[in-house]
Amino acid sequence: MKYAFPDNFWWGSASSALQTEGAREGETTWDYWFAREPNRFHNGVGPQQTSTFYQHWKTDIQLLKQLNHNSFRTSISWARLIPDGIGEVNPEAVDFYHQVIDELNEQGITPFITLFHFDMPMAMQAIGGWENREVVDAYARYAQICFELFGDRVLHWFTFNEPIVPVEGGYLYDFHYPNVVDFRRAATVAYHTVLAHAKAVQAYRAGHYAGEIGIVLNLTPSYPRSQNPADVKAAHIADLMFNRSFLDPVLRGEYPADLVALLKAYDQLPACKPEDSALIAEGKIDLLGVNYYQPRRVKCRDSAVNPQAPFMPEWFFDNYDMPGRKMNPYRGWEIYAPGIYDILVNLRDNYGNPRCFISENGMGVENEQRFIENGQINDKYRIEFISEHLTWLHKGISEGCNCLGYHMWTFIDNWSWCNAYKNRYGFIQLDVETQQRTIKKSGEWFAATALNNRFEQE
Ligand code: BGP
């Protein structure tokens, strides 16, 4: 079978500032947390040990070119640009991002720029992070500064990357700083993130910049164990909490009524101001980035909730370990390629078929050195993973889904938060000690696919 993609399909990859650039003047929550609790990070490796993009951006862009990328997403570090989050702009950071953006454009690689990829300036966290509306305003100012500085040469902006992740990690499940477990605070953080997003969109519209603005969401389709109404309800609530809490505001301009009713019933709603809903309605986007790694399988709870336990999403469902599901054992994530198709069909049928693209998809694998053949990692499993997902993506497009591209996570193996360098995702192998870069087999496969705008599979 041949799978051909539409003209001008975006082929590329994604990365983020904190995970690639290396040290900077402005401290982030990650630097602060790592300095205090290095044991929380795999092998005690922190955010200083990156793939040194700050030094090697020029040669790295050459490598992107070698991979036949026509587009590439990375983020601007708020803390690099404005070290204390709200004050002076650092001119060295401005020069750096100018150079990177110019070089990408010169090489024919369209820059896609994210404004916030989990890297809160510590000075902003110190005043409450997303729980504080002053931080929302500081973010809106930062976004506007970015549009003014780079808006003539960056035509695809994303306000946030996976905004639900800092909510889950920082305020529910204890895998991001500030390690709080408190649903109402989590809901406040999520709500203020939506307000921050909407303010950035508002500023972008007001500035009449040449490009488009969107957001990147990690969508995890929720599959019920069975069609029993209790299982279906469990899946519906998981979908409301983890997907629709961001998807509905950014595409429909409002929250799902049943999500609001549920949180109200349990007294978990954040404090809202009367003017918020008009602002949220202004946050509707031009382009949606979809990160897809894994589905979510759920069933109804078998046991009663402990009324003394903290209120959690899991009050309404249990995770369901479907027998025989295909797993990526290194990350503990299920591999389910049809999920990508289900997401696109849902967007087409229930959200007016928005302009969208796959902004991340990928597979992190441990100890890839064992697959070295003639000096190169032969990551067949990754090629299989990508082609399987592309097949389902192709089916979606052929059925009218408005999917404009496919970006992989990631370009060069990079530092993955608490997992540090445990699992490698790159098209290019990184030797962390020597900083040597070597293209993997999947990189060659992707380069050929991007060049031909098609691939073949039996
Ligand atoms: C996404 C993030 C990325 C990246 C990726 C891989 O959620 O946007 O920053 O890290 O997941 O996940 P992990 O690094 O946790 O293995």
Coordinates of C-alpha atoms and ligand atoms in Angstrom, one line a residue:
M1 CA 0.0 0.0 0.0
K2 CA 1.1 3.5 -0.8
Y3 CA 0.2 6.4 1.6
A4 CA 0.5 9.8 0.0
F5 CA -0.1 13.0 1.9
P6 CA -1.6 16.3 0.8
D7 CA 0.6 18.9 -0.8
N8 CA 2.4 21.2 1.8
F9 CA 1.9 18.6 4.6
W10 CA 4.0 19.6 7.6
W11 CA 6.7 17.1 8.3
G12 CA 8.8 17.8 11.3
S13 CA 9.4 17.4 15.0
A14 CA 8.9 19.1 18.3
S15 CA 11.1 20.0 21.2
S16 CA 11.1 22.5 24.0
A17 CA 13.4 25.2 25.4
L18 CA 14.0 23.7 28.8
Q19 CA 14.6 20.2 27.5
T20 CA 17.2 21.3 24.9
E21 CA 18.8 24.7 25.4
G22 CA 20.8 24.4 28.6
A23 CA 21.6 26.9 31.4
R24 CA 20.2 30.4 31.5
E25 CA 20.1 33.4 33.8
G26 CA 16.4 33.1 34.8
E27 CA 15.6 30.3 37.3
T28 CA 12.6 28.0 36.5
T29 CA 10.7 25.8 38.8
W30 CA 12.7 22.9 37.4
D31 CA 16.1 24.3 38.5
Y32 CA 14.7 25.2 41.9
W33 CA 13.1 21.8 42.5
F34 CA 16.2 19.9 41.2
A35 CA 18.5 21.8 43.5
R36 CA 16.4 20.7 46.4
E37 CA 15.2 17.2 45.5
P38 CA 17.6 15.7 42.9
N39 CA 16.4 12.2 43.9
R40 CA 13.2 13.0 42.2
F41 CA 15.0 12.9 38.8
H42 CA 16.2 9.7 37.1
N43 CA 19.8 9.1 38.0
G44 CA 19.9 12.5 39.7
V45 CA 20.2 14.2 36.3
G46 CA 18.8 17.7 36.2
P47 CA 17.8 20.4 33.7
Q48 CA 21.3 21.6 33.3
Q49 CA 22.4 18.6 31.3
T50 CA 20.7 19.2 28.0
S51 CA 21.4 18.7 24.3
T52 CA 23.0 22.1 24.4
F53 CA 20.8 23.7 21.7
Y54 CA 21.9 27.1 23.0
Q55 CA 25.4 26.4 21.7
H56 CA 24.7 24.1 18.8
W57 CA 21.5 25.6 17.3
K58 CA 23.2 26.3 14.0
T59 CA 24.5 22.8 13.3
D60 CA 21.3 21.3 14.8
I61 CA 19.2 23.2 12.2
Q62 CA 21.5 21.7 9.6
L63 CA 20.5 18.3 11.0
L64 CA 16.8 19.3 10.8
K65 CA 17.4 20.0 7.2
Q66 CA 19.1 16.7 6.7
L67 CA 15.9 15.1 8.1
N68 CA 13.9 17.0 5.4
H69 CA 11.9 18.9 8.0
N70 CA 9.8 21.6 6.4
S71 CA 8.6 22.7 9.9
F72 CA 9.9 22.5 13.5
R73 CA 8.3 23.4 16.8
T74 CA 10.2 24.6 19.8
S75 CA 9.4 26.9 22.6
I76 CA 10.7 30.3 23.9
S77 CA 11.8 30.1 27.5
W78 CA 9.9 32.8 29.4
A79 CA 12.6 32.7 32.1
R80 CA 15.4 33.2 29.5
L81 CA 13.6 36.1 27.8
I82 CA 12.4 37.8 31.0
P83 CA 14.5 36.3 33.9
D84 CA 12.1 37.4 36.7
G85 CA 9.0 36.9 34.6
I86 CA 7.7 40.4 34.6
G87 CA 10.6 42.9 34.4
E88 CA 13.4 43.6 32.0
V89 CA 13.8 41.7 28.7
N90 CA 17.2 40.0 28.4
P91 CA 18.8 41.3 25.1
E92 CA 21.0 38.2 24.8
A93 CA 17.9 36.0 24.8
V94 CA 16.3 38.2 22.1
D95 CA 19.4 37.8 19.9
F96 CA 19.4 34.1 20.5
Y97 CA 15.8 33.6 19.4
H98 CA 16.2 36.0 16.5
Q99 CA 19.1 34.0 15.2
V100 CA 17.3 30.6 15.6
I101 CA 14.1 31.9 14.0
D102 CA 16.0 33.5 11.1
E103 CA 18.1 30.5 10.5
L104 CA 15.1 28.2 10.4
N105 CA 13.3 30.4 7.9
E106 CA 16.5 30.7 5.8
Q107 CA 16.7 26.9 5.7
G108 CA 13.1 26.6 4.6
I109 CA 12.0 25.2 7.9
T110 CA 8.9 26.9 9.1
P111 CA 9.2 27.8 12.8
F112 CA 6.3 26.8 15.1
I113 CA 6.7 28.6 18.4
T114 CA 5.3 27.6 21.8
L115 CA 5.2 30.2 24.6
F116 CA 5.0 27.9 27.6
H117 CA 6.2 24.3 27.8
F118 CA 6.1 23.5 31.5
D119 CA 8.9 26.0 32.4
M120 CA 7.5 28.5 34.9
P121 CA 10.0 31.2 35.9
M122 CA 10.6 30.6 39.6
A123 CA 10.0 34.3 40.4
M124 CA 6.4 33.7 39.1
Q125 CA 6.0 30.5 41.0
A126 CA 7.1 32.2 44.2
I127 CA 4.0 34.5 44.0
G128 CA 1.7 31.5 43.5
G129 CA 2.3 30.5 39.8
W130 CA -0.9 29.9 37.9
E131 CA -2.9 30.2 41.1
N132 CA -2.3 34.0 41.0
R133 CA -4.0 36.2 38.4
E134 CA -1.0 38.5 38.5
V135 CA 0.9 35.6 36.8
V136 CA -1.8 35.4 34.2
D137 CA -1.2 39.1 33.4
A138 CA 2.6 38.7 33.4
Y139 CA 2.2 35.8 30.9
A140 CA 0.0 38.0 28.7
R141 CA 2.7 40.7 28.7
Y142 CA 5.4 38.1 27.9
A143 CA 3.3 36.8 25.0
Q144 CA 2.8 40.2 23.7
I145 CA 6.5 40.9 23.9
C146 CA 7.2 37.7 21.9
F147 CA 4.6 38.7 19.2
E148 CA 6.2 42.2 18.9
L149 CA 9.7 40.8 18.7
F150 CA 9.2 37.8 16.5
G151 CA 5.7 38.1 15.0
D152 CA 6.8 39.1 11.6
R153 CA 8.8 35.9 11.1
V154 CA 6.9 33.4 13.2
L155 CA 3.5 32.6 11.6
H156 CA 2.4 29.7 13.8
W157 CA 2.2 30.4 17.6
F158 CA 1.0 28.2 20.4
T159 CA 0.1 29.7 23.7
F160 CA 0.7 26.5 25.8
N161 CA 2.0 22.9 25.3
E162 CA -0.1 20.3 27.1
P163 CA -1.5 22.7 29.7
I164 CA -3.2 19.8 31.6
V165 CA 0.2 18.3 32.5
P166 CA 1.4 21.0 34.9
V167 CA -2.1 20.7 36.5
E168 CA -1.8 17.0 36.9
G169 CA 1.9 17.0 37.8
G170 CA 2.0 20.0 40.1
Y171 CA -1.4 19.9 41.8
L172 CA -2.8 16.3 41.6
Y173 CA -0.3 13.5 41.1
D174 CA 3.0 14.9 42.5
F175 CA 5.3 14.7 39.5
H176 CA 5.9 18.4 38.9
Y177 CA 6.8 21.2 41.3
P178 CA 5.1 22.5 43.5
N179 CA 4.0 18.9 44.4
V180 CA 0.6 19.8 45.7
V181 CA -2.3 17.4 45.9
D182 CA -5.4 19.5 46.0
F183 CA -8.2 19.4 43.3
R184 CA -9.6 22.9 43.8
R185 CA -6.1 24.4 43.5
A186 CA -5.6 22.2 40.4
A187 CA -8.9 23.5 38.9
T188 CA -7.8 27.0 39.7
V189 CA -4.5 26.5 37.9
A190 CA -6.3 25.0 34.9
Y191 CA -8.8 27.8 34.8
H192 CA -6.2 30.5 35.0
T193 CA -4.2 28.8 32.3
V194 CA -7.2 29.1 30.0
L195 CA -7.5 32.8 30.9
A196 CA -3.8 33.3 30.2
H197 CA -4.3 31.5 26.9
A198 CA -7.3 33.7 26.0
K199 CA -5.4 36.9 26.9
A200 CA -2.5 35.9 24.6
V201 CA -5.0 35.2 21.8
Q202 CA -6.6 38.6 22.5
A203 CA -3.2 40.3 22.3
Y204 CA -2.4 38.5 19.1
R205 CA -5.7 39.5 17.4
A206 CA -5.3 43.1 18.6
G207 CA -1.8 43.3 17.1
H208 CA -3.0 42.2 13.6
Y209 CA 0.0 40.0 13.2
A210 CA 0.5 38.1 9.9
G211 CA 0.1 34.5 11.2
E212 CA -2.1 32.3 13.3
I213 CA -2.3 31.3 16.9
G214 CA -3.3 28.1 18.6
I215 CA -2.6 25.7 21.4
V216 CA -1.1 22.3 21.8
L217 CA -3.2 19.8 23.7
N218 CA -2.4 16.2 24.7
L219 CA -5.6 14.4 23.8
T220 CA -6.1 11.0 25.3
P221 CA -9.3 9.4 23.9
S222 CA -11.2 7.7 26.7
Y223 CA -12.4 4.2 26.0
P224 CA -14.8 2.5 28.3
R225 CA -14.2 -1.1 29.3
S226 CA -17.7 -2.0 28.1
Q227 CA -20.9 -0.4 26.9
N228 CA -22.4 -0.8 30.4
P229 CA -23.8 2.6 31.3
A230 CA -21.5 2.8 34.4
D231 CA -18.4 2.2 32.3
V232 CA -19.6 4.7 29.7
K233 CA -20.2 7.3 32.3
A234 CA -16.8 6.7 33.8
A235 CA -15.2 7.3 30.4
H236 CA -17.3 10.4 29.8
I237 CA -16.1 12.0 33.1
A238 CA -12.5 11.2 32.4
D239 CA -12.9 12.8 29.0
L240 CA -14.4 15.9 30.6
M241 CA -11.6 16.2 33.1
F242 CA -8.6 15.5 31.0
N243 CA -9.6 16.5 27.4
R244 CA -12.6 18.7 27.3
S245 CA -11.4 20.9 30.2
F246 CA -9.1 22.6 27.6
L247 CA -10.5 21.4 24.3
D248 CA -14.0 23.0 24.7
P249 CA -12.8 26.5 25.9
V250 CA -10.2 26.8 23.0
L251 CA -12.5 25.5 20.3
R252 CA -16.0 26.4 21.5
G253 CA -15.1 29.3 23.7
E254 CA -16.8 27.8 26.8
Y255 CA -16.6 25.0 29.2
P256 CA -18.8 21.9 29.0
A257 CA -21.9 22.5 31.2
D258 CA -21.7 19.0 32.7
L259 CA -18.0 19.5 33.8
V260 CA -19.0 22.8 35.5
A261 CA -22.0 21.1 37.1
L262 CA -19.9 18.2 38.4
L263 CA -17.2 20.4 40.0
K264 CA -19.9 22.6 41.5
A265 CA -21.6 19.6 43.0
Y266 CA -18.4 18.7 44.8
D267 CA -17.5 22.3 45.6
Q268 CA -14.3 22.3 43.5
L269 CA -15.0 25.2 41.2
P270 CA -12.3 27.9 41.0
A271 CA -13.2 31.5 41.8
C272 CA -14.6 33.1 38.6
K273 CA -15.1 36.7 37.8
P274 CA -18.1 37.9 35.7
E275 CA -15.8 39.2 32.9
D276 CA -14.0 35.8 32.5
S277 CA -16.5 34.2 30.2
A278 CA -16.3 36.9 27.6
L279 CA -12.5 36.6 27.7
I280 CA -12.6 32.8 27.4
A281 CA -14.9 33.3 24.3
E282 CA -12.2 35.4 22.8
G283 CA -9.7 32.6 23.2
K284 CA -10.9 30.6 20.2
I285 CA -7.9 29.4 18.2
D286 CA -6.9 29.2 14.5
L287 CA -4.9 26.0 14.7
L288 CA -4.9 23.0 17.2
G289 CA -1.8 21.0 17.9
V290 CA -2.6 17.5 19.0
N291 CA -0.1 15.5 21.0
Y292 CA -1.0 11.9 21.0
Y293 CA 0.9 9.2 22.9
Q294 CA -1.6 6.9 24.5
P295 CA -5.3 6.2 25.0
R296 CA -7.0 6.2 28.4
R297 CA -9.0 3.0 29.2
V298 CA -11.4 3.3 32.0
K299 CA -14.1 1.4 33.9
C300 CA -16.5 2.3 36.7
R301 CA -15.1 2.1 40.2
D302 CA -15.5 -1.3 41.9
S303 CA -15.1 0.2 45.4
A304 CA -16.6 3.0 47.3
V305 CA -14.6 6.3 47.7
N306 CA -12.9 6.9 51.0
P307 CA -14.7 10.1 52.0
Q308 CA -11.6 11.2 53.9
A309 CA -9.3 10.9 50.9
P310 CA -8.5 14.0 48.9
F311 CA -11.0 14.6 46.1
M312 CA -9.5 13.2 42.9
P313 CA -10.6 12.6 39.3
E314 CA -10.4 8.9 40.2
W315 CA -13.5 9.3 42.4
F316 CA -15.4 8.7 39.2
F317 CA -13.5 6.0 37.4
D318 CA -10.8 3.3 37.7
N319 CA -8.1 2.8 35.1
Y320 CA -8.7 -0.3 33.1
D321 CA -5.8 -2.6 32.2
M322 CA -7.2 -4.1 29.1
P323 CA -5.8 -7.7 28.7
G324 CA -3.4 -8.0 25.8
R325 CA -3.0 -4.3 25.1
K326 CA 0.2 -3.4 23.4
M327 CA 2.5 -1.6 25.7
N328 CA 5.6 0.5 25.5
P329 CA 7.1 -1.0 28.7
Y330 CA 9.8 1.6 29.1
R331 CA 7.3 4.4 29.5
G332 CA 4.4 2.3 30.7
W333 CA 2.2 3.8 28.0
E334 CA -0.2 1.8 25.7
I335 CA 0.5 1.9 22.0
Y336 CA -2.8 2.2 20.2
A337 CA -2.5 3.8 16.7
P338 CA -6.2 3.9 15.9
G339 CA -6.5 6.5 18.7
I340 CA -5.0 9.1 16.4
Y341 CA -7.9 8.5 13.9
D342 CA -10.5 8.6 16.7
I343 CA -9.2 12.0 17.8
L344 CA -9.4 13.4 14.3
V345 CA -12.9 12.1 13.7
N346 CA -14.1 13.5 17.1
L347 CA -12.7 16.9 16.1
R348 CA -14.3 16.6 12.6
D349 CA -17.7 15.5 13.9
N350 CA -18.0 17.4 17.2
Y351 CA -15.8 20.5 16.9
G352 CA -16.4 21.7 13.3
N353 CA -13.3 20.1 11.8
P354 CA -10.7 22.6 12.9
R355 CA -7.4 23.1 11.3
C356 CA -5.2 20.8 13.2
F357 CA -2.0 18.8 13.0
I358 CA -0.3 16.1 15.1
S359 CA 2.2 18.1 17.1
E360 CA 3.8 15.3 19.0
N361 CA 3.7 11.5 18.7
G362 CA 6.5 9.2 19.7
M363 CA 8.0 6.4 21.6
G364 CA 10.6 6.6 24.4
V365 CA 12.9 3.5 24.6
E366 CA 15.5 2.7 27.2
N367 CA 19.1 1.6 26.4
E368 CA 18.9 2.0 22.7
Q369 CA 22.6 1.3 22.4
R370 CA 21.8 -2.4 22.3
F371 CA 20.3 -1.8 18.9
I372 CA 23.5 -0.3 17.4
E373 CA 24.4 -1.9 14.0
N374 CA 27.4 -0.5 12.2
G375 CA 27.6 2.5 14.4
Q376 CA 23.9 3.4 14.0
I377 CA 20.8 2.7 16.2
N378 CA 18.5 0.5 14.2
D379 CA 15.2 1.5 15.8
K380 CA 12.9 -0.6 13.7
Y381 CA 10.3 -0.4 16.5
R382 CA 10.1 3.4 16.1
I383 CA 9.7 3.2 12.3
E384 CA 6.9 0.7 12.9
F385 CA 5.3 3.0 15.5
I386 CA 5.4 6.0 13.1
S387 CA 4.1 4.1 10.1
E388 CA 1.3 2.6 12.0
H389 CA 0.2 6.0 13.3
L390 CA 0.6 7.6 9.9
T391 CA -1.6 4.9 8.3
W392 CA -4.4 5.9 10.7
L393 CA -3.7 9.5 10.2
H394 CA -3.9 9.0 6.5
K395 CA -7.3 7.3 6.8
G396 CA -8.6 10.3 8.8
I397 CA -7.4 12.7 6.1
S398 CA -9.0 10.6 3.4
E399 CA -12.3 10.8 5.3
G400 CA -12.1 14.6 5.4
C401 CA -10.3 15.4 8.7
N402 CA -8.5 18.7 8.5
C403 CA -5.1 17.4 9.6
L404 CA -2.3 19.4 8.1
G405 CA 0.9 17.8 9.4
Y406 CA 2.8 15.3 11.6
H407 CA 5.5 16.3 14.0
M408 CA 7.4 13.7 16.0
W409 CA 8.7 13.9 19.5
T410 CA 11.5 14.5 19.1
F411 CA 14.4 15.6 17.0
I412 CA 17.5 14.8 19.1
D413 CA 17.3 12.7 22.3
N414 CA 16.6 15.2 25.0
W415 CA 16.1 15.6 28.8
S416 CA 12.7 14.4 29.7
W417 CA 11.7 16.0 33.0
C418 CA 11.8 13.5 35.9
N419 CA 12.8 10.7 33.5
A420 CA 15.9 12.7 32.5
Y421 CA 17.6 10.5 29.8
K422 CA 16.0 7.3 30.8
N423 CA 13.9 6.9 27.6
R424 CA 15.2 8.2 24.3
Y425 CA 12.8 9.6 21.7
G426 CA 15.0 11.2 19.1
F427 CA 15.5 10.7 15.4
I428 CA 19.1 11.5 16.4
Q429 CA 21.0 9.8 19.1
L430 CA 22.7 12.0 21.6
D431 CA 25.8 11.1 23.5
V432 CA 25.3 13.1 26.6
E433 CA 29.0 13.1 27.5
T434 CA 30.5 14.1 24.2
Q435 CA 27.4 15.8 22.7
Q436 CA 28.0 13.8 19.5
R437 CA 24.9 13.4 17.4
T438 CA 24.2 10.4 15.2
I439 CA 21.2 9.9 13.0
K440 CA 19.1 6.8 13.8
K441 CA 17.5 4.6 11.2
S442 CA 14.2 6.2 12.0
G443 CA 15.7 9.5 11.1
E444 CA 16.6 8.3 7.7
W445 CA 13.2 6.7 7.2
F446 CA 11.5 9.9 8.2
A447 CA 13.7 12.0 5.9
A448 CA 12.7 9.8 3.0
T449 CA 9.0 10.0 3.9
A450 CA 9.1 13.7 4.3
L451 CA 10.9 14.2 1.0
N452 CA 8.5 11.9 -1.0
N453 CA 5.5 13.1 1.0
R454 CA 4.5 9.5 1.1
F455 CA 5.6 6.1 2.3
E456 CA 4.9 2.5 1.3
Q457 CA 4.0 -0.5 3.5
E458 CA 3.0 -4.1 2.7
Ligands
BGP1 C1 5.0 15.3 26.2 C2 5.8 16.6 26.4 C3 7.2 16.5 26.1 C4 7.9 15.2 26.2 C5 7.0 14.0 25.9 C6 7.6 12.7 26.2 O1 4.1 15.2 27.2 O2 5.2 17.6 25.7 O3 7.8 17.6 26.7 O4 8.7 15.1 27.3 O5 5.7 14.1 26.4 O6 7.2 12.3 27.6 P1 8.2 12.0 28.7 O7 9.4 12.9 28.5 O8 7.5 12.3 30.0 O9 8.6 10.6 28.5

